[in-house]
PDB file of C-alpha atoms and ligand atoms in Angstrom:
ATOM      1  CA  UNK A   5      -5.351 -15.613 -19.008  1.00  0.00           C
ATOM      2  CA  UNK A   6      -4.707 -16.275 -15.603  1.00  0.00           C
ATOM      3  CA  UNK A   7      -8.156 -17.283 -14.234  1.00  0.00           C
ATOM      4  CA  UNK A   8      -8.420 -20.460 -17.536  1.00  0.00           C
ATOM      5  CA  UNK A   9      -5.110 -21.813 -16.335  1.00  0.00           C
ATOM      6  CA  UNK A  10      -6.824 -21.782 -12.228  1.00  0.00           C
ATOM      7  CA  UNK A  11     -10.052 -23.556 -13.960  1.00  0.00           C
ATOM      8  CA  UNK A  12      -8.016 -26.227 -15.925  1.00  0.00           C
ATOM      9  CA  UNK A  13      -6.005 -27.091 -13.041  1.00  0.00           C
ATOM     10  CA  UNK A  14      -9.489 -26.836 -10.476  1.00  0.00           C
ATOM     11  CA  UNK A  15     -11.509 -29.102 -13.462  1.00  0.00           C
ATOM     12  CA  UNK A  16      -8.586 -31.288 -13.166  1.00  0.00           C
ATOM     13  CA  UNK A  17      -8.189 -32.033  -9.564  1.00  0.00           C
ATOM     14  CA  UNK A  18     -12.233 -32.488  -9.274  1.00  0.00           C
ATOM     15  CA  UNK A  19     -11.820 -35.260 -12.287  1.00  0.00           C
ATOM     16  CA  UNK A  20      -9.347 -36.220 -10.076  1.00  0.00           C
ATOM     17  CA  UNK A  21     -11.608 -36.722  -6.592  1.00  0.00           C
ATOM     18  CA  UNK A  22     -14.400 -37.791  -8.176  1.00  0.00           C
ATOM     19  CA  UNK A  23     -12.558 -41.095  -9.868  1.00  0.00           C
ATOM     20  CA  UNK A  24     -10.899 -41.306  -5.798  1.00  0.00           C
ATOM     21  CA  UNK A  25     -15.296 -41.394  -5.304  1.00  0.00           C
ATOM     22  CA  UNK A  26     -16.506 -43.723  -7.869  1.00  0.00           C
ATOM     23  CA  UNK A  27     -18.262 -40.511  -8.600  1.00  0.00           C
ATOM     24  CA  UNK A  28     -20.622 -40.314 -11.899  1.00  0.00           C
ATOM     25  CA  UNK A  29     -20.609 -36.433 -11.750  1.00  0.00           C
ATOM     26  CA  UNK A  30     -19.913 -33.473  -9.911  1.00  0.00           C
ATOM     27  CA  UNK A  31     -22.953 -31.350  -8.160  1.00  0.00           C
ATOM     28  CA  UNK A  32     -21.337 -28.979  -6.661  1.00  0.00           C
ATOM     29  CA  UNK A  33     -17.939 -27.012  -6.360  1.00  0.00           C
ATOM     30  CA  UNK A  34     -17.148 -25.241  -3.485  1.00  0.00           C
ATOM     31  CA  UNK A  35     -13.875 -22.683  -3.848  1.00  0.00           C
ATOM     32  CA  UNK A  36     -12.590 -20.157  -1.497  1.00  0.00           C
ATOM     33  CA  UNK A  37     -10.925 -17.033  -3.091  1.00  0.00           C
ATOM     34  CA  UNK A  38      -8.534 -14.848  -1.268  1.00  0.00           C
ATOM     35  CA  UNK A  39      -9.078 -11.170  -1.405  1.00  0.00           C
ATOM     36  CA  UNK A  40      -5.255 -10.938  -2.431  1.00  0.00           C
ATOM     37  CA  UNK A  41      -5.184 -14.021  -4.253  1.00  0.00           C
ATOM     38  CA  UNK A  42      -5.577 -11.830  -7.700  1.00  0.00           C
ATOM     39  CA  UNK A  43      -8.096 -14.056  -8.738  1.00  0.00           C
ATOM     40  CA  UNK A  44     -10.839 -11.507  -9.864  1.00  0.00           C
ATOM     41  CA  UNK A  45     -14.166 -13.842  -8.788  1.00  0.00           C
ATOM     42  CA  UNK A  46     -16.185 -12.985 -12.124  1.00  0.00           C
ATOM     43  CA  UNK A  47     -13.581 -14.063 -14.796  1.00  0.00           C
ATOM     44  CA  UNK A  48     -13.247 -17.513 -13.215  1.00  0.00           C
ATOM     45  CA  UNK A  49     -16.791 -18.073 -13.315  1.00  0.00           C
ATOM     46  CA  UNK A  50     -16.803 -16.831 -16.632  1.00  0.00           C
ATOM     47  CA  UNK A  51     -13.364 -19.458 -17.145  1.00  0.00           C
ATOM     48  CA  UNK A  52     -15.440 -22.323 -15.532  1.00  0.00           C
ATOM     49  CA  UNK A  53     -18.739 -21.884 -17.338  1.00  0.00           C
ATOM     50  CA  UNK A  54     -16.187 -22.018 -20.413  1.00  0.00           C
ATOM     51  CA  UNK A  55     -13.907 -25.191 -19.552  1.00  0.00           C
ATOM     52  CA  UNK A  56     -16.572 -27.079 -17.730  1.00  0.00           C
ATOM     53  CA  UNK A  57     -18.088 -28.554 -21.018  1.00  0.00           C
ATOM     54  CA  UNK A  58     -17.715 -32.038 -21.199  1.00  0.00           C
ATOM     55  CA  UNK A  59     -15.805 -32.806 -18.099  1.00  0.00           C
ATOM     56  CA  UNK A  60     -17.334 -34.318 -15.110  1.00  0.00           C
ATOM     57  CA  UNK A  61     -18.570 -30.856 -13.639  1.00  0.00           C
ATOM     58  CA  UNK A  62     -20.196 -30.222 -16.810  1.00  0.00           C
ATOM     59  CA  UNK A  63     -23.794 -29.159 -14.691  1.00  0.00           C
ATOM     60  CA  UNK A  64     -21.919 -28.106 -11.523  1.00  0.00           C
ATOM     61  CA  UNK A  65     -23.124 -25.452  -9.616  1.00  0.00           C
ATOM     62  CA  UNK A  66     -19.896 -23.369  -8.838  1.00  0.00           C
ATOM     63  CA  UNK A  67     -19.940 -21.485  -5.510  1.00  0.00           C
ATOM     64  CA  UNK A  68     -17.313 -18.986  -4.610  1.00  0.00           C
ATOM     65  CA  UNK A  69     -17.017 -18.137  -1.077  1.00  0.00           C
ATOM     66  CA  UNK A  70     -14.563 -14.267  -1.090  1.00  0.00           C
ATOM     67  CA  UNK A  71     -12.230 -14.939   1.626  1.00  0.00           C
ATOM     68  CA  UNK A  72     -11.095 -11.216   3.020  1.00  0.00           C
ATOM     69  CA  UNK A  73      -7.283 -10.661   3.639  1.00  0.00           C
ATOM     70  CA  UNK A  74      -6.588 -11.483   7.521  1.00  0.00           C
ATOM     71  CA  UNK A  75      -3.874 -10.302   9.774  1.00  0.00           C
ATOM     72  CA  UNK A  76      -2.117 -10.655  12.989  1.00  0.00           C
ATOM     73  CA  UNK A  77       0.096  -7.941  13.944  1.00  0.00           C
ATOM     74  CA  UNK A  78       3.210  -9.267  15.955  1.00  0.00           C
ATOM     75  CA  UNK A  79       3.206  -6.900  18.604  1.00  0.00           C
ATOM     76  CA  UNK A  80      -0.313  -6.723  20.132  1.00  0.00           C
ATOM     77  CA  UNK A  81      -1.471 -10.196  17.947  1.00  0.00           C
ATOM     78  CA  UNK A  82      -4.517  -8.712  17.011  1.00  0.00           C
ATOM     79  CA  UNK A  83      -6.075 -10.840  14.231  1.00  0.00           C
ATOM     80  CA  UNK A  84      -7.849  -8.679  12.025  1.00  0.00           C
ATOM     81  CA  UNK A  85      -9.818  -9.119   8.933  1.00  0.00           C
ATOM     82  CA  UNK A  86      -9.630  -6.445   6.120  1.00  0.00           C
ATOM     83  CA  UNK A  87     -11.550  -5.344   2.914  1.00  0.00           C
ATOM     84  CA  UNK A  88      -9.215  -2.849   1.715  1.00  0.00           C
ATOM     85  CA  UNK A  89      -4.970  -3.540   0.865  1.00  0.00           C
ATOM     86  CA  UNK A  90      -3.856  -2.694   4.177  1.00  0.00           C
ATOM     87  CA  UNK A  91      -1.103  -4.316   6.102  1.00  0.00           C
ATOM     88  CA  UNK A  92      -0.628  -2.521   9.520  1.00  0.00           C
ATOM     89  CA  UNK A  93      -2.531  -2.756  12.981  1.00  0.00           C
ATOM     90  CA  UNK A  94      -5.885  -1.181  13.433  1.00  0.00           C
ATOM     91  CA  UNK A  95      -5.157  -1.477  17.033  1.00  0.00           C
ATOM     92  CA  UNK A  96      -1.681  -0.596  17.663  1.00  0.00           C
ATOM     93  CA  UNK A  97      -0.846   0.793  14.029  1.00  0.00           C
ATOM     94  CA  UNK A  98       2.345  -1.577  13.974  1.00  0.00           C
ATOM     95  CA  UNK A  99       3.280  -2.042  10.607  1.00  0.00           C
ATOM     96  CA  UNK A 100       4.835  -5.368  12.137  1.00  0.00           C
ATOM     97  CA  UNK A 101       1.722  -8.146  10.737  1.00  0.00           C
ATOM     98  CA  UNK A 102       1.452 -11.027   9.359  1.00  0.00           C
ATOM     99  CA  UNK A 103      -1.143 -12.402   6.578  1.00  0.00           C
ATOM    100  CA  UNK A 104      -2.860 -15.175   7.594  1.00  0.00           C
ATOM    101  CA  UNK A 105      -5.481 -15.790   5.167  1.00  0.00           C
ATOM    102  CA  UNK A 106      -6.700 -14.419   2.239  1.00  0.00           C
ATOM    103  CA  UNK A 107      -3.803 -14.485  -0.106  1.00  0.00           C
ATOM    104  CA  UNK A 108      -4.719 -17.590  -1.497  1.00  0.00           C
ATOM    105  CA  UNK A 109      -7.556 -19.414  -3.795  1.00  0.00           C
ATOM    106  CA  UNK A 110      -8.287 -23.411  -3.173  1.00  0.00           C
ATOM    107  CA  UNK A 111     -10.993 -26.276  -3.720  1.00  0.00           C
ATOM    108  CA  UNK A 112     -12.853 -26.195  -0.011  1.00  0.00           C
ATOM    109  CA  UNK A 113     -15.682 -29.142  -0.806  1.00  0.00           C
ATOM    110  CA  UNK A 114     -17.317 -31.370  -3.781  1.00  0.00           C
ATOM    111  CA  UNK A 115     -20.924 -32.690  -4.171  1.00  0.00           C
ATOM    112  CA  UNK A 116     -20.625 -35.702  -5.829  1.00  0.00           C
ATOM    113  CA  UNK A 117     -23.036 -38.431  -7.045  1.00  0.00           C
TER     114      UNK A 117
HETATM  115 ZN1   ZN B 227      -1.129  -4.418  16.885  1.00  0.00          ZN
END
């Protein structure tokens, strides 16, 4: 599934920091999840609560901040943020936009101790 191989590679990259840190364990995990990263939020936890056994974030609280898809439309550069799958001006209805967040899922911050 896709949300395990996400958590393997996010369990590995905290492992990862918290040797950088001298770090005994993890506290917290802070990730940001795109709207139209097709990461669905409640399988990773599920994923994490699975993989996190045993590693250093074995106790971690895991926080998941939903990022909404964000545009600017090249005409009137309108930056708008969006629930739905929508790609054109509110404003101007310009089909013309760009994505500017949302799209993607990443590590944002680490409690460590
Ligand atoms: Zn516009």
């Amino acid at each position: 599934m896709h949300e395990y191989s996400i958590v393997q590679a996010l369990l590995t990259q905290c492992e990862e920091i918290a040797k950088e840190n001298d770090a005994q364990s993890v506290q917290k995990i802070v990730v940001k999840i795109g709207r139209m990263s097709g990461v669905e939020p409640h399988l990773l936890e599920v994923a994490f609560n699975t993989f996190k056994e045993k590693t250093i974030c074995d106790g971690a609280d895991f926080v998941m901040n939903l990022q909404p898809l964000t545009i600017e439309c090249n005409l009137c550069k309108t930056m708008t943020e969006l629930d739905e799958i929508y790609y054109k001006c509110p404003k101007c209805d310009s089909l013309d936009v760009r994505v500017v967040d949302g799209e993607d899922m990443f590590l944002m911050s680490l409690e460590m101790e």
